[in-house]
Amino acid sequence: MVIDEPATATALAAGLDLTVDVVESLLAELQREYNGYTVNAPDADVASHRRNNDGNTPAPRGFELRNIAGGWRIYSRAEFAEIVGGFVLEGQTARLTQAALETLAVIAYRQPVSRARVSAIRGVNVDSVVRTLTQRGLIEDSGTDPESGAILYRTTSYFLERMGIGSVAELPQLSPHLPGLEGIEEYYDAGRM
């Protein structure tokens, strides 16, 4: 459930310290169980007449285990796709937290920028916020810093679309909104002399 591609029986066997044959057998058993079959039931008709230990007839679960693309993966069952889709889409349209908005602003104005630099500017760890912003498609990887090797982040075209702007150059200027900058030009002019 936490990996982004199907897991092979070999990888699962290595992670669980079991043989590939045992893992494949367990996966097939789980697949039958998730589909509502008892371990010994060869097909759905037999399974529908059997009762499990609590006296109830086994029923398919809301998710299923599929063997696809050379590996195993858990999917929501097709008949629940509309319900699951509603939750997924609802999560995508949820408002951003204050931490996410602040992190997004730092990335938008300083891009390309590393996660460590964003953390230094905000004064807190931003790892989970960056993951959330990436999952929502608002920021993306833009390569690595040649000096440190850190991943650099930038805003996406989806971010620009949501903001209603054509490029980051159209973001509002921050300097008029910063407190205590009266006479800053005089400070810089004095430093140049």
Short mmCIF file of C-alpha atoms in Angstrom, two decimals:
data_model
loop_
_atom_site.label_atom_id
_atom_site.label_comp_id
_atom_site.label_asym_id
_atom_site.label_seq_id
_atom_site.Cartn_x
_atom_site.Cartn_y
_atom_site.Cartn_z
CA MET A 1 0.00 0.00 0.00
CA VAL A 2 2.91 2.37 0.55
CA ILE A 3 4.98 1.71 -2.56
CA ASP A 4 4.27 3.30 -5.91
CA GLU A 5 4.70 0.23 -8.11
CA PRO A 6 3.69 -3.44 -7.90
CA ALA A 7 5.83 -5.45 -5.46
CA THR A 8 7.36 -8.63 -6.80
CA ALA A 9 7.11 -11.83 -4.81
CA THR A 10 10.93 -11.83 -4.70
CA ALA A 11 11.08 -8.36 -3.14
CA LEU A 12 8.37 -9.24 -0.63
CA ALA A 13 10.17 -12.50 0.21
CA ALA A 14 13.40 -10.60 0.86
CA GLY A 15 11.61 -8.04 3.03
CA LEU A 16 9.79 -10.70 5.04
CA ASP A 17 12.70 -13.14 5.19
CA LEU A 18 10.61 -15.92 3.63
CA THR A 19 11.03 -18.06 0.53
CA VAL A 20 9.46 -16.89 -2.73
CA ASP A 21 7.23 -20.03 -2.81
CA VAL A 22 5.84 -19.27 0.66
CA VAL A 23 5.20 -15.62 -0.26
CA GLU A 24 3.45 -16.58 -3.52
CA SER A 25 1.27 -19.05 -1.62
CA LEU A 26 0.40 -16.41 1.01
CA LEU A 27 -0.38 -13.83 -1.66
CA ALA A 28 -2.71 -16.23 -3.48
CA GLU A 29 -4.43 -17.04 -0.16
CA LEU A 30 -4.84 -13.33 0.65
CA GLN A 31 -6.20 -12.70 -2.83
CA ARG A 32 -8.87 -15.41 -2.34
CA GLU A 33 -9.71 -14.10 1.14
CA TYR A 34 -10.06 -10.50 -0.05
CA ASN A 35 -12.37 -11.73 -2.83
CA GLY A 36 -14.65 -13.33 -0.23
CA TYR A 37 -13.62 -16.91 -0.73
CA THR A 38 -12.66 -19.19 2.12
CA VAL A 39 -9.25 -20.82 1.86
CA ASN A 40 -10.70 -24.11 0.60
CA ALA A 41 -13.38 -22.66 -1.68
CA PRO A 42 -12.58 -23.26 -5.35
CA ASP A 43 -15.15 -20.78 -6.71
CA ALA A 44 -17.67 -18.11 -5.73
CA ASP A 45 -20.72 -20.44 -5.65
CA VAL A 46 -19.15 -22.69 -3.03
CA ALA A 47 -17.85 -19.70 -1.08
CA SER A 48 -21.27 -18.06 -0.94
CA HIS A 49 -22.68 -21.09 0.92
CA ARG A 50 -19.86 -21.42 3.45
CA ARG A 51 -19.82 -19.58 6.71
CA ASN A 52 -16.71 -18.30 8.43
CA ASN A 53 -15.88 -18.63 12.15
CA ASP A 54 -18.29 -15.89 13.27
CA GLY A 55 -21.23 -17.49 11.41
CA ASN A 56 -21.35 -14.92 8.60
CA THR A 57 -21.01 -15.69 4.93
CA PRO A 58 -17.69 -14.32 3.66
CA ALA A 59 -18.08 -11.27 1.43
CA PRO A 60 -15.63 -9.52 -0.85
CA ARG A 61 -13.69 -6.71 0.78
CA GLY A 62 -13.63 -3.12 -0.47
CA PHE A 63 -10.14 -3.74 -1.81
CA GLU A 64 -8.49 -6.49 -3.79
CA LEU A 65 -5.01 -7.87 -4.31
CA ARG A 66 -3.99 -8.06 -7.97
CA ASN A 67 -0.99 -9.65 -9.64
CA ILE A 68 -0.17 -7.20 -12.45
CA ALA A 69 2.88 -5.95 -14.31
CA GLY A 70 5.07 -8.61 -12.73
CA GLY A 71 4.15 -7.74 -9.15
CA TRP A 72 1.41 -7.53 -6.53
CA ARG A 73 -0.59 -4.46 -5.62
CA ILE A 74 -3.66 -3.57 -3.55
CA TYR A 75 -6.47 -1.78 -5.42
CA SER A 76 -9.89 -0.57 -4.43
CA ARG A 77 -12.58 -2.87 -5.81
CA ALA A 78 -14.09 -1.64 -9.10
CA GLU A 79 -17.63 -1.41 -7.71
CA PHE A 80 -16.41 1.12 -5.13
CA ALA A 81 -14.45 3.29 -7.60
CA GLU A 82 -16.97 6.14 -7.53
CA ILE A 83 -16.97 6.32 -3.73
CA VAL A 84 -13.17 6.11 -3.46
CA GLY A 85 -12.80 8.65 -6.28
CA GLY A 86 -14.98 11.08 -4.34
CA PHE A 87 -12.66 10.89 -1.34
CA VAL A 88 -9.56 11.27 -3.49
CA LEU A 89 -10.93 14.27 -5.35
CA GLU A 90 -12.16 15.80 -2.10
CA GLY A 91 -8.65 15.53 -0.67
CA GLN A 92 -7.23 17.24 -3.75
CA THR A 93 -9.52 20.23 -3.37
CA ALA A 94 -9.00 20.63 0.36
CA ARG A 95 -7.51 23.91 1.49
CA LEU A 96 -3.81 24.09 2.23
CA THR A 97 -2.64 24.44 5.81
CA GLN A 98 -0.80 27.56 6.94
CA ALA A 99 2.47 25.58 6.91
CA ALA A 100 1.82 24.43 3.34
CA LEU A 101 0.99 27.97 2.20
CA GLU A 102 4.17 29.35 3.78
CA THR A 103 6.31 26.60 2.27
CA LEU A 104 4.69 27.08 -1.14
CA ALA A 105 5.36 30.84 -0.96
CA VAL A 106 9.04 30.29 -0.15
CA ILE A 107 9.39 27.85 -3.06
CA ALA A 108 7.49 30.15 -5.44
CA TYR A 109 9.67 33.18 -4.65
CA ARG A 110 13.04 31.41 -4.25
CA GLN A 111 12.80 28.68 -6.91
CA PRO A 112 14.64 26.58 -7.65
CA VAL A 113 15.27 25.92 -3.97
CA SER A 114 16.28 22.94 -1.84
CA ARG A 115 14.20 21.56 1.00
CA ALA A 116 17.00 22.42 3.43
CA ARG A 117 16.96 26.06 2.32
CA VAL A 118 13.16 26.22 2.72
CA SER A 119 13.54 24.70 6.21
CA ALA A 120 16.18 27.30 7.08
CA ILE A 121 13.97 30.16 5.89
CA ARG A 122 10.88 28.88 7.71
CA GLY A 123 12.78 27.68 10.79
CA VAL A 124 11.01 24.28 10.83
CA ASN A 125 11.31 20.92 9.09
CA VAL A 126 9.30 20.99 5.84
CA ASP A 127 9.77 17.39 4.64
CA SER A 128 6.13 16.32 5.04
CA VAL A 129 4.80 19.62 3.67
CA VAL A 130 7.01 19.30 0.57
CA ARG A 131 5.69 15.74 0.06
CA THR A 132 2.10 17.03 0.31
CA LEU A 133 2.73 19.88 -2.14
CA THR A 134 4.40 17.44 -4.55
CA GLN A 135 1.48 14.98 -4.28
CA ARG A 136 -0.97 17.78 -5.00
CA GLY A 137 1.00 18.72 -8.10
CA LEU A 138 1.84 22.25 -6.93
CA ILE A 139 5.63 21.74 -6.86
CA GLU A 140 8.03 19.41 -8.64
CA ASP A 141 11.64 18.29 -8.69
CA SER A 142 13.74 20.59 -10.88
CA GLY A 143 17.07 18.79 -10.70
CA THR A 144 19.84 18.83 -8.14
CA ASP A 145 22.09 21.51 -6.71
CA PRO A 146 25.54 21.00 -8.31
CA GLU A 147 27.34 21.88 -5.06
CA SER A 148 25.34 19.99 -2.44
CA GLY A 149 23.51 17.39 -4.55
CA ALA A 150 20.23 18.39 -2.85
CA ILE A 151 17.00 18.09 -4.82
CA LEU A 152 15.73 21.47 -5.97
CA TYR A 153 12.02 22.28 -6.15
CA ARG A 154 10.01 24.65 -8.30
CA THR A 155 6.35 25.41 -8.81
CA THR A 156 4.40 23.65 -11.57
CA SER A 157 2.15 24.87 -14.36
CA TYR A 158 -0.75 23.60 -12.23
CA PHE A 159 0.34 26.04 -9.49
CA LEU A 160 0.32 28.90 -12.02
CA GLU A 161 -3.10 27.81 -13.25
CA ARG A 162 -4.51 27.71 -9.71
CA MET A 163 -3.01 31.14 -8.98
CA GLY A 164 -4.42 32.53 -12.23
CA ILE A 165 -1.05 33.78 -13.48
CA GLY A 166 1.04 33.05 -16.56
CA SER A 167 4.47 32.91 -14.92
CA VAL A 168 6.15 33.37 -11.56
CA ALA A 169 7.24 36.83 -12.73
CA GLU A 170 3.59 37.84 -12.21
CA LEU A 171 3.71 37.02 -8.48
CA PRO A 172 3.18 40.15 -6.38
CA GLN A 173 6.30 41.93 -5.15
CA LEU A 174 7.01 41.26 -1.46
CA SER A 175 9.17 44.27 -0.66
CA PRO A 176 6.29 46.76 -0.20
CA HIS A 177 4.77 44.41 2.39
CA LEU A 178 7.88 43.82 4.51
CA PRO A 179 8.02 45.78 7.79
CA GLY A 180 10.90 48.03 8.78
CA LEU A 181 12.40 48.65 5.37
CA GLU A 182 12.06 52.39 5.33
CA GLY A 183 15.36 53.87 4.18
CA ILE A 184 16.82 50.55 3.01
CA GLU A 185 18.11 52.19 -0.18
CA GLU A 186 20.12 54.62 1.98
CA TYR A 187 21.62 51.64 3.85
CA TYR A 188 22.71 49.98 0.60
CA ASP A 189 23.98 53.29 -0.81
CA ALA A 190 26.06 53.86 2.34
CA GLY A 191 27.55 50.37 2.02
CA ARG A 192 28.72 51.07 -1.54
CA MET A 193 30.77 54.14 -0.59
#
